[in-house]
Amino acid sequence: MRSSNDIKLDDMDLMKDEDINNDINDKKSKMIISKMLNFKTDIIWYIALQLFVLHVVGIYGLLTFDYMKNLMTTLWIPGMYLISNLGLSAGVHRLWSHKCYKAKLPLRILLLICYNSSGQNTIYNWVKNHRMHHKYCDTDADPHNNRRGFFYAHCGWVMMKEHPEFIKKVKQLDLSDIMSDPVVAFGERYALPLQLFFTIILPTIIPVYLWNETWSRAIISQIFIRYMISLNFLWTLNSMAHAWGTKPYDKYITSVDNNFIYYITTGEGYHNFHHAFPWDYRSSEAGNNKFNYTTHFIDICAKLGLAYDLKYPSDEHIKNVILKNGDGTHPIMSEVPRPQ
């Protein structure tokens, strides 16, 4: 029979073991945080300078631009944003990165043109970064790892050299399907002239020659205001969409559903859904597509015979994922009977 002193000694030993384990865990956490904070990489100064000038002039223009002077020019800002965003969401994201659907040659050419009006990286590099983001999300191999801070995930990664872990693991990524598309190959070969023409030249000369806008207003509205807005709206998917929102489909990942991002990106803000079902051409549930103009565009193209093999999970599969991994915020959870 054990004495009370023996029991007290055992309890003390257990408390010591627990303290030791907690201390080890604290040290591991501190080492991980220290490693992340102490990681240093070279800044790509010419890109940093470009982004600085873009935002200084863009913000000044956004605040001082006379939007009522010529409404056509004012409407041309969101108009060009929607065109470029179509190339991003329907093209480089859902078609080329995730292969959510297939597109015939005329549609792929149209999406290439729309994409080049966004002033982004080449299709090959965009797809490479996005597939790495999904495959190694929130690790050092993720090109915009949100664990390195909000600013880094938003735009810091654009102006810094890649992490060694990214450089190592990206070599294992198979992108042969991208370069086998002649439209993408053409876009790679003529990337610079295509971007200059569709991002800068054409959006600027259209207001000047079609509705007699001045060169200065056309330049400030398109090259600075529109371009700055489109970049930052896209970047919210890397920063805000991994920070603030709900996780109706998978509470074990950092990506979230955020209505604000959904509206400013016109349909890409249900990011928790997207990471749970990255191959869904809708990027959200069927009932959430009212403002998702990219999904409507793809649906129209499918009716015209330009898009086909549209992929999406069944309602039953989505429901099972919600019940198994969701955080309880999905409306369907109110229909689930509670245990008595």
XYZ file of C-alpha atoms in Angstrom:
340
model
C 0.000 0.000 0.000
C 1.366 3.430 -0.999
C 1.694 6.207 1.540
C 0.428 9.726 0.997
C 4.051 10.898 0.837
C 4.709 8.481 -2.048
C 1.673 9.855 -3.889
C 2.839 13.423 -3.345
C 6.308 12.529 -4.637
C 4.785 10.904 -7.733
C 2.652 13.985 -8.321
C 5.741 16.161 -8.006
C 7.571 13.972 -10.537
C 4.653 14.270 -12.947
C 4.614 18.032 -12.495
C 8.359 18.145 -13.169
C 7.943 16.037 -16.303
C 5.134 18.302 -17.473
C 7.249 21.386 -16.807
C 10.141 19.842 -18.746
C 7.851 19.017 -21.694
C 6.378 22.518 -21.660
C 9.870 23.964 -21.518
C 10.943 21.833 -24.499
C 7.848 22.873 -26.464
C 8.471 26.540 -25.622
C 12.058 26.232 -26.793
C 10.965 24.551 -30.031
C 8.401 27.292 -30.654
C 10.959 29.993 -29.948
C 13.462 28.299 -32.269
C 10.886 28.140 -35.080
C 9.890 31.795 -34.583
C 13.531 32.831 -34.301
C 14.378 30.960 -37.489
C 11.566 32.694 -39.342
C 12.381 36.162 -37.997
C 16.112 35.807 -38.497
C 15.843 34.524 -42.055
C 17.298 37.179 -44.290
C 16.991 37.464 -48.011
C 18.188 39.977 -50.544
C 15.771 42.695 -51.561
C 15.322 43.137 -55.297
C 15.741 46.886 -55.172
C 14.574 47.806 -58.666
C 11.240 46.038 -58.034
C 10.945 47.633 -54.582
C 11.555 51.051 -56.142
C 8.988 50.423 -58.876
C 6.355 49.434 -56.310
C 7.199 52.458 -54.154
C 6.795 54.899 -57.064
C 3.619 53.127 -58.222
C 2.010 53.451 -54.791
C 3.125 57.031 -54.129
C 1.831 58.282 -57.477
C -1.151 55.904 -57.418
C -2.364 56.951 -53.974
C -1.870 60.641 -54.829
C -3.806 60.136 -58.057
C -6.541 58.170 -56.301
C -7.090 61.028 -53.840
C -6.820 63.963 -56.268
C -8.242 62.598 -59.543
C -11.308 64.500 -60.789
C -13.656 61.583 -61.336
C -16.569 63.760 -62.512
C -14.613 65.569 -65.234
C -14.998 62.694 -67.685
C -17.199 59.811 -66.552
C -16.060 57.610 -69.431
C -12.507 57.693 -68.105
C -13.768 57.035 -64.589
C -15.752 54.013 -65.773
C -12.749 52.835 -67.794
C -10.844 52.237 -64.506
C -13.175 49.463 -63.177
C -13.781 48.369 -66.779
C -10.117 47.580 -67.359
C -9.916 46.056 -63.879
C -12.700 43.598 -64.750
C -11.040 42.724 -68.066
C -7.652 42.081 -66.477
C -9.216 40.232 -63.563
C -10.954 37.910 -66.000
C -7.565 36.892 -67.351
C -6.391 36.248 -63.809
C -9.384 34.412 -62.362
C -10.756 32.538 -65.376
C -7.410 32.198 -67.130
C -4.207 31.831 -65.201
C -5.931 30.722 -61.986
C -8.827 28.381 -62.727
C -7.783 27.218 -66.211
C -3.979 27.030 -66.254
C -3.116 26.625 -62.553
C -5.852 24.256 -61.394
C -7.154 22.849 -64.702
C -10.707 23.260 -63.394
C -12.030 23.215 -66.944
C -10.796 23.007 -70.527
C -10.901 25.851 -73.054
C -10.773 25.866 -76.810
C -8.209 27.933 -78.708
C -10.271 31.154 -79.198
C -11.063 31.318 -75.470
C -7.445 30.654 -74.489
C -6.295 33.466 -76.784
C -8.864 35.823 -75.259
C -7.753 34.885 -71.738
C -4.101 35.427 -72.718
C -4.963 38.956 -73.873
C -6.983 39.688 -70.729
C -4.224 38.307 -68.537
C -1.543 40.417 -70.205
C -3.583 43.522 -69.437
C -3.046 42.829 -65.717
C 0.711 43.515 -65.802
C 1.498 40.354 -63.865
C 4.269 37.804 -64.247
C 4.309 35.429 -67.208
C 1.687 32.666 -67.149
C 4.386 30.053 -66.519
C 5.762 31.852 -63.464
C 2.315 32.707 -62.104
C 1.232 29.069 -62.327
C 4.525 27.925 -60.807
C 4.107 30.196 -57.775
C 0.436 29.347 -57.311
C 0.930 25.594 -57.469
C 3.777 25.902 -54.970
C 1.476 27.930 -52.715
C -1.143 25.165 -52.692
C 1.331 22.309 -52.398
C 3.445 23.826 -49.611
C 1.033 26.326 -48.064
C 2.360 28.184 -44.978
C 5.849 26.689 -45.243
C 9.134 28.150 -46.450
C 8.458 26.583 -49.863
C 5.313 28.724 -50.152
C 6.337 31.798 -52.221
C 4.132 34.101 -50.112
C 4.216 32.250 -46.796
C 1.814 34.135 -44.520
C 3.675 32.921 -41.418
C 6.399 35.417 -42.315
C 3.995 38.272 -41.672
C 1.122 40.134 -43.292
C 3.315 42.539 -45.281
C 5.458 39.735 -46.676
C 2.398 37.709 -47.740
C 0.772 40.781 -49.274
C 3.577 42.300 -51.335
C 6.936 41.789 -49.603
C 7.523 38.488 -51.392
C 7.357 40.259 -54.767
C 10.383 42.394 -53.967
C 12.502 39.715 -52.266
C 14.457 36.765 -53.586
C 12.936 33.337 -53.045
C 13.570 31.278 -49.927
C 16.144 28.460 -50.461
C 13.443 25.916 -49.609
C 11.277 27.259 -52.428
C 14.200 27.143 -54.864
C 14.908 23.547 -53.837
C 11.364 22.198 -54.061
C 10.223 24.111 -57.132
C 12.656 21.983 -59.157
C 10.449 18.984 -58.369
C 7.324 20.679 -59.732
C 6.055 19.352 -63.050
C 4.908 22.209 -65.304
C 5.146 20.390 -68.618
C 1.388 20.723 -69.123
C 1.699 24.505 -69.146
C 4.386 24.799 -71.783
C 2.664 22.204 -73.966
C -0.092 24.760 -74.569
C 0.948 26.795 -77.671
C -0.955 29.838 -76.370
C 1.123 29.841 -73.175
C 4.321 29.219 -75.178
C 3.493 32.222 -77.369
C 2.826 34.327 -74.283
C 6.191 33.325 -72.821
C 8.071 34.161 -76.007
C 6.522 37.605 -76.401
C 5.798 38.392 -72.748
C 7.336 41.874 -72.630
C 5.740 43.363 -75.781
C 2.391 41.770 -74.911
C 2.413 43.246 -71.406
C 3.565 46.675 -72.594
C 0.832 46.820 -75.205
C -2.112 45.429 -73.223
C -1.204 46.796 -69.767
C 0.050 50.281 -70.685
C -0.308 51.333 -74.319
C -3.811 50.160 -75.281
C -5.619 51.076 -72.009
C -4.042 54.552 -72.227
C -4.680 55.405 -75.874
C -8.308 54.230 -75.865
C -9.541 57.131 -73.646
C -7.423 59.607 -75.614
C -8.650 58.621 -79.060
C -12.174 57.394 -78.335
C -13.493 60.103 -75.999
C -10.897 62.886 -76.189
C -9.300 62.365 -72.780
C -6.033 64.124 -72.001
C -2.829 62.078 -71.968
C -2.064 63.006 -68.352
C -5.460 61.844 -67.052
C -5.356 58.679 -69.164
C -1.894 57.809 -67.823
C -2.648 58.530 -64.174
C -5.960 56.657 -64.258
C -4.694 53.515 -65.998
C -0.960 53.145 -65.401
C -1.126 54.187 -61.761
C -4.623 54.118 -60.207
C -6.031 51.065 -62.008
C -2.794 49.093 -61.930
C -2.185 49.810 -58.226
C -5.738 48.822 -57.294
C -5.655 45.600 -59.323
C -2.349 44.513 -57.774
C -3.489 45.138 -54.210
C -6.881 43.517 -54.692
C -5.124 40.417 -56.004
C -2.594 40.449 -53.151
C -5.381 40.366 -50.560
C -5.831 36.699 -51.521
C -2.334 36.017 -50.184
C -2.586 38.193 -47.062
C -6.127 38.969 -45.844
C -7.565 35.697 -47.161
C -5.159 33.857 -44.881
C -5.810 36.051 -41.861
C -9.391 37.236 -41.222
C -12.557 35.301 -41.912
C -14.356 32.020 -41.347
C -13.407 28.427 -42.104
C -16.679 26.686 -42.974
C -14.999 23.904 -44.944
C -11.647 23.241 -43.270
C -10.700 24.668 -39.888
C -7.267 23.035 -40.038
C -5.880 25.374 -42.722
C -5.152 29.114 -42.621
C -7.170 30.176 -45.667
C -10.506 31.802 -44.841
C -13.754 32.885 -46.462
C -14.020 36.664 -46.507
C -16.982 38.540 -48.032
C -15.006 41.775 -48.482
C -12.370 40.007 -50.584
C -15.104 38.153 -52.451
C -16.608 41.445 -53.645
C -13.406 43.325 -54.504
C -12.069 40.344 -56.459
C -15.519 39.652 -57.953
C -15.704 36.058 -56.820
C -12.334 34.854 -55.498
C -12.774 35.610 -51.791
C -14.118 32.283 -50.551
C -10.585 31.110 -50.057
C -11.269 28.428 -47.469
C -13.555 26.753 -49.980
C -10.940 27.160 -52.711
C -8.191 25.481 -50.679
C -10.568 22.687 -49.717
C -11.679 22.191 -53.350
C -8.998 23.791 -55.547
C -10.241 21.990 -58.675
C -13.755 23.488 -58.521
C -14.153 25.836 -61.519
C -16.595 27.987 -59.491
C -14.169 28.773 -56.607
C -17.205 28.769 -54.317
C -20.425 26.877 -53.664
C -23.187 27.114 -56.238
C -25.330 29.289 -53.967
C -22.513 31.834 -53.551
C -22.092 32.671 -57.228
C -24.384 35.682 -57.562
C -21.466 38.136 -57.697
C -18.956 35.617 -59.052
C -18.799 37.001 -62.582
C -15.906 34.697 -63.538
C -18.103 31.652 -62.951
C -20.884 33.223 -65.018
C -18.353 33.955 -67.781
C -17.166 30.326 -67.821
C -20.784 29.099 -67.831
C -21.563 31.305 -70.845
C -18.442 30.068 -72.624
C -19.541 26.486 -71.917
C -22.940 27.163 -73.527
C -21.129 28.620 -76.547
C -18.961 25.520 -76.794
C -15.734 27.368 -75.899
C -15.323 25.778 -72.443
C -15.947 22.168 -71.476
C -15.191 19.495 -68.836
C -16.145 21.877 -66.022
C -15.156 20.287 -62.712
C -16.912 20.654 -59.370
C -17.627 18.442 -56.344
C -21.064 17.048 -55.603
C -23.236 18.732 -52.967
C -23.023 15.571 -50.884
C -19.220 15.622 -50.933
C -19.140 19.283 -49.922
C -21.565 18.566 -47.084
C -19.415 15.690 -45.808
C -16.329 17.915 -45.769
C -18.227 20.637 -43.906
C -19.444 18.204 -41.247
C -16.020 16.615 -40.858
C -13.630 19.584 -40.998
C -15.663 22.807 -40.834
C -15.528 25.337 -38.020
C -19.316 25.318 -37.604
C -20.023 28.642 -39.339
C -21.564 27.165 -42.491
C -25.383 27.621 -42.671
C -25.788 23.883 -43.134
C -24.680 23.377 -39.526
C -27.983 24.864 -38.319
C -29.774 21.963 -40.031
C -27.738 19.302 -38.246
C -29.659 17.897 -35.256
C -27.929 18.508 -31.957
C -27.377 15.620 -29.532
C -29.947 15.529 -26.728
